[in-house]
Tab-separated table of C-alpha atoms in Angstrom:
chain	number	residue	atom	x	y	z
A	1	UNK	CA	133.178	98.491	102.743
A	2	UNK	CA	129.866	100.093	101.780
A	3	UNK	CA	128.358	101.619	104.867
A	4	UNK	CA	126.488	104.377	106.624
A	5	UNK	CA	128.290	105.767	109.645
A	6	UNK	CA	126.939	107.861	112.473
A	7	UNK	CA	128.682	109.717	115.268
A	8	UNK	CA	128.464	109.721	118.150
A	9	UNK	CA	126.963	106.319	118.871
A	10	UNK	CA	125.963	107.353	122.376
A	11	UNK	CA	125.368	110.815	123.765
A	12	UNK	CA	124.079	112.112	127.064
A	13	UNK	CA	123.458	115.836	127.134
A	14	UNK	CA	121.433	118.464	128.949
A	15	UNK	CA	118.416	120.450	127.902
A	16	UNK	CA	119.223	123.357	125.627
A	17	UNK	CA	122.776	122.438	124.694
A	18	UNK	CA	123.046	122.395	120.914
A	19	UNK	CA	124.306	119.170	119.393
A	20	UNK	CA	124.970	117.637	115.993
A	21	UNK	CA	124.783	114.002	115.033
A	22	UNK	CA	126.799	113.308	111.935
A	23	UNK	CA	125.886	110.855	109.193
A	24	UNK	CA	128.048	109.830	106.284
A	25	UNK	CA	127.652	107.260	103.500
A	26	UNK	CA	130.226	106.004	101.034
A	27	UNK	CA	127.854	104.493	98.470
A	28	UNK	CA	127.238	107.645	96.405
A	29	UNK	CA	123.581	107.484	97.391
A	30	UNK	CA	121.373	110.401	96.446
A	31	UNK	CA	118.716	109.873	99.080
A	32	UNK	CA	119.367	110.212	102.810
A	33	UNK	CA	116.988	110.269	105.718
A	34	UNK	CA	116.803	110.498	109.490
A	35	UNK	CA	114.475	108.383	111.633
A	36	UNK	CA	113.877	108.171	115.329
A	37	UNK	CA	112.818	105.006	117.102
A	38	UNK	CA	110.770	105.139	120.272
A	39	UNK	CA	109.118	102.325	122.243
A	40	UNK	CA	105.512	101.918	121.225
A	41	UNK	CA	105.850	104.433	118.402
A	42	UNK	CA	108.166	102.552	116.087
A	43	UNK	CA	110.382	104.302	113.569
A	44	UNK	CA	109.327	107.700	112.325
A	45	UNK	CA	110.956	109.834	109.688
A	46	UNK	CA	112.327	113.200	110.822
A	47	UNK	CA	113.830	114.719	107.660
A	48	UNK	CA	114.970	113.488	104.309
A	49	UNK	CA	117.097	114.690	101.428
A	50	UNK	CA	116.696	113.800	97.784
A	51	UNK	CA	120.081	115.242	96.822
A	52	UNK	CA	122.576	117.969	97.662
A	53	UNK	CA	120.819	121.117	98.892
A	54	UNK	CA	117.410	119.385	98.667
A	55	UNK	CA	115.868	118.599	102.041
A	56	UNK	CA	112.331	118.286	103.326
A	57	UNK	CA	110.360	117.460	106.438
A	58	UNK	CA	109.266	113.992	107.385
A	59	UNK	CA	106.642	113.055	109.932
A	60	UNK	CA	108.246	114.516	113.059
A	61	UNK	CA	110.547	117.433	112.105
A	62	UNK	CA	109.860	119.754	115.057
A	63	UNK	CA	112.994	120.557	117.026
A	64	UNK	CA	115.384	119.321	114.362
A	65	UNK	CA	117.378	120.795	111.500
A	66	UNK	CA	119.366	119.168	108.730
A	67	UNK	CA	121.666	120.213	105.958
A	68	UNK	CA	123.015	118.521	102.837
A	69	UNK	CA	125.997	120.430	101.544
A	70	UNK	CA	127.788	117.365	100.265
A	71	UNK	CA	126.338	114.192	98.825
A	72	UNK	CA	127.911	111.912	101.401
A	73	UNK	CA	127.000	113.838	104.581
A	74	UNK	CA	123.653	114.547	106.197
A	75	UNK	CA	124.016	115.897	109.747
A	76	UNK	CA	121.110	116.143	112.162
A	77	UNK	CA	121.122	119.257	114.327
A	78	UNK	CA	119.257	119.744	117.580
A	79	UNK	CA	119.469	123.467	118.301
A	80	UNK	CA	117.922	123.243	121.771
A	81	UNK	CA	117.433	119.623	122.790
A	82	UNK	CA	114.629	118.703	125.146
A	83	UNK	CA	113.976	115.494	127.112
A	84	UNK	CA	111.287	114.413	124.625
A	85	UNK	CA	114.050	114.085	122.037
A	86	UNK	CA	115.595	111.263	123.997
A	87	UNK	CA	115.514	108.477	121.458
A	88	UNK	CA	117.433	106.121	119.185
A	89	UNK	CA	118.271	107.900	115.951
A	90	UNK	CA	119.007	106.276	112.626
A	91	UNK	CA	120.410	107.714	109.464
A	92	UNK	CA	119.560	105.847	106.263
A	93	UNK	CA	120.568	106.167	102.646
A	94	UNK	CA	119.518	104.726	99.308
A	95	UNK	CA	120.237	105.112	95.625
A	96	UNK	CA	117.210	107.314	95.112
A	97	UNK	CA	115.837	105.707	91.993
A	98	UNK	CA	112.495	103.934	91.663
A	99	UNK	CA	110.804	104.595	95.016
A	100	UNK	CA	109.189	101.232	95.539
A	101	UNK	CA	112.430	99.332	94.934
A	102	UNK	CA	114.740	101.715	96.724
A	103	UNK	CA	116.352	99.778	99.566
A	104	UNK	CA	117.361	101.978	102.463
A	105	UNK	CA	120.504	101.057	104.350
A	106	UNK	CA	120.728	102.178	107.938
A	107	UNK	CA	123.563	103.451	110.042
A	108	UNK	CA	124.359	101.845	113.413
A	109	UNK	CA	122.161	104.247	115.370
A	110	UNK	CA	122.818	107.019	117.881
A	111	UNK	CA	121.353	106.639	121.320
A	112	UNK	CA	120.636	110.127	122.645
A	113	UNK	CA	119.612	110.974	126.189
A	114	UNK	CA	118.606	114.539	127.024
A	115	UNK	CA	118.495	115.271	130.744
B	1	UNK	CA	94.624	102.338	109.972
B	2	UNK	CA	97.844	100.416	110.361
B	3	UNK	CA	99.665	100.056	107.085
B	4	UNK	CA	101.951	97.286	108.319
B	5	UNK	CA	100.742	94.751	110.861
B	6	UNK	CA	102.920	92.265	112.647
B	7	UNK	CA	100.689	90.240	114.930
B	8	UNK	CA	103.385	88.266	116.737
B	9	UNK	CA	105.053	90.373	119.438
B	10	UNK	CA	107.318	87.451	120.331
B	11	UNK	CA	108.290	84.091	118.904
B	12	UNK	CA	110.403	81.199	120.105
B	13	UNK	CA	112.091	78.698	117.833
B	14	UNK	CA	114.487	75.846	118.404
B	15	UNK	CA	117.909	76.088	116.858
B	16	UNK	CA	118.056	74.557	113.362
B	17	UNK	CA	114.305	74.757	112.878
B	18	UNK	CA	112.516	77.051	110.434
B	19	UNK	CA	110.341	79.929	111.602
B	20	UNK	CA	107.828	82.177	109.870
B	21	UNK	CA	107.307	85.764	110.939
B	22	UNK	CA	104.011	87.227	109.803
B	23	UNK	CA	103.454	90.549	108.099
B	24	UNK	CA	100.343	91.954	106.472
B	25	UNK	CA	100.148	95.290	104.763
B	26	UNK	CA	97.602	97.728	103.494
B	27	UNK	CA	98.010	99.897	100.433
B	28	UNK	CA	96.021	101.013	97.441
B	29	UNK	CA	99.160	101.512	95.368
B	30	UNK	CA	99.950	99.096	92.561
B	31	UNK	CA	103.663	99.724	92.937
B	32	UNK	CA	105.226	99.179	96.326
B	33	UNK	CA	108.156	97.491	97.966
B	34	UNK	CA	108.250	95.302	101.038
B	35	UNK	CA	111.337	95.031	103.197
B	36	UNK	CA	112.443	93.083	106.222
B	37	UNK	CA	114.990	94.407	108.671
B	38	UNK	CA	116.672	92.767	111.643
B	39	UNK	CA	117.503	94.692	114.791
B	40	UNK	CA	119.749	92.791	117.227
B	41	UNK	CA	120.095	93.869	120.824
B	42	UNK	CA	123.045	96.053	119.830
B	43	UNK	CA	120.533	98.311	118.085
B	44	UNK	CA	121.599	98.531	114.456
B	45	UNK	CA	119.037	98.039	111.689
B	46	UNK	CA	120.142	95.421	109.194
B	47	UNK	CA	118.469	95.006	105.804
B	48	UNK	CA	117.543	91.383	105.102
B	49	UNK	CA	115.342	91.029	102.051
B	50	UNK	CA	113.201	92.927	99.563
B	51	UNK	CA	110.097	92.021	97.556
B	52	UNK	CA	108.612	94.217	94.862
B	53	UNK	CA	104.908	94.264	94.206
B	54	UNK	CA	105.436	93.241	90.591
B	55	UNK	CA	107.845	90.424	91.387
B	56	UNK	CA	106.282	87.105	90.488
B	57	UNK	CA	108.812	85.023	92.337
B	58	UNK	CA	109.274	85.048	96.083
B	59	UNK	CA	112.498	86.732	97.115
B	60	UNK	CA	115.254	84.670	98.697
B	61	UNK	CA	118.526	85.686	100.334
B	62	UNK	CA	120.467	82.833	101.824
B	63	UNK	CA	118.468	81.451	104.747
B	64	UNK	CA	115.840	84.157	104.361
B	65	UNK	CA	112.885	83.901	102.048
B	66	UNK	CA	109.813	86.008	101.693
B	67	UNK	CA	106.453	84.295	101.260
B	68	UNK	CA	104.641	86.927	99.213
B	69	UNK	CA	100.887	86.486	98.786
B	70	UNK	CA	99.724	89.585	96.981
B	71	UNK	CA	96.001	88.866	97.027
B	72	UNK	CA	96.116	88.385	100.784
B	73	UNK	CA	98.485	91.326	101.219
B	74	UNK	CA	100.905	89.310	103.223
B	75	UNK	CA	104.693	89.221	103.125
B	76	UNK	CA	105.871	86.692	105.671
B	77	UNK	CA	109.552	86.199	106.404
B	78	UNK	CA	110.769	82.622	106.582
B	79	UNK	CA	114.074	81.905	108.287
B	80	UNK	CA	115.341	78.411	107.644
B	81	UNK	CA	117.733	76.532	109.920
B	82	UNK	CA	117.581	79.076	112.742
B	83	UNK	CA	120.797	80.011	114.477
B	84	UNK	CA	121.370	81.527	117.907
B	85	UNK	CA	122.534	84.706	116.183
B	86	UNK	CA	119.088	85.091	114.643
B	87	UNK	CA	117.715	86.168	118.016
B	88	UNK	CA	116.644	89.751	117.397
B	89	UNK	CA	113.759	92.049	116.659
B	90	UNK	CA	112.439	91.767	113.110
B	91	UNK	CA	110.626	94.564	111.343
B	92	UNK	CA	108.512	94.424	108.225
B	93	UNK	CA	108.398	97.690	106.272
B	94	UNK	CA	106.787	99.050	103.152
B	95	UNK	CA	107.524	101.827	100.736
B	96	UNK	CA	104.667	102.856	98.494
B	97	UNK	CA	105.547	103.839	94.971
B	98	UNK	CA	103.266	106.770	94.325
B	99	UNK	CA	103.330	110.313	95.539
B	100	UNK	CA	106.209	112.379	96.798
B	101	UNK	CA	109.854	111.537	96.915
B	102	UNK	CA	109.802	111.098	100.651
B	103	UNK	CA	110.564	107.416	100.330
B	104	UNK	CA	109.802	107.023	103.993
B	105	UNK	CA	109.514	103.451	105.067
B	106	UNK	CA	106.424	102.518	107.057
B	107	UNK	CA	107.406	100.021	109.715
B	108	UNK	CA	105.450	97.427	111.597
B	109	UNK	CA	105.713	97.106	115.361
B	110	UNK	CA	108.159	94.239	115.110
B	111	UNK	CA	108.451	90.626	116.243
B	112	UNK	CA	111.017	89.601	118.816
B	113	UNK	CA	112.476	86.238	117.852
B	114	UNK	CA	114.324	84.130	120.368
B	115	UNK	CA	116.226	81.096	119.176
B	116	UNK	CA	116.661	78.436	121.828
B	117	UNK	CA	119.532	75.946	121.855
């Protein structure tokens, strides 16, 4: 089954404790992206990757890191989480062809709480 | 300025009836894509339907259709024969074709649809 998977689905952690949220897709998509969803602010892009070893900042990259060593994986790293990073996080992927037709498929979401 | 506007924070519809969720957008690009996503209470974001700016026909996917009026910059989602499982938050989103490869989707604020038995 074609899908985007994220782990963990739920995480409660404390300020400053490094964590990684994994994202994997099995559709051979070139483009991958991370979004966060917050009440009243909607979905905002954190980082994106056009292909292996090609990553760039989105709208709200502060406090986050990413890497793309393999095509299928795009982990999101919070080196020192803070309470303002409490959010619902989505990984998305797409073929990466014509931008305006490029449908992004989302993972199930990771609900992160930073105490 | 808002690029995607969804003016209906909440909607109710009776089971088996059709419902239209409104979406207007703002762009100066000639090439863009419009997308609708469904977010049930479980939280996942499910792709429903896509409409390209150059598509002359309205997109349809099963019970979903997109009423695309380019001159009015509207891309309303029509759900026919509503089911209880359609109760969810619905987001309209746009990806503009020009510029960088960011391919970030711009989302509207969403419409919460509740289907009543």
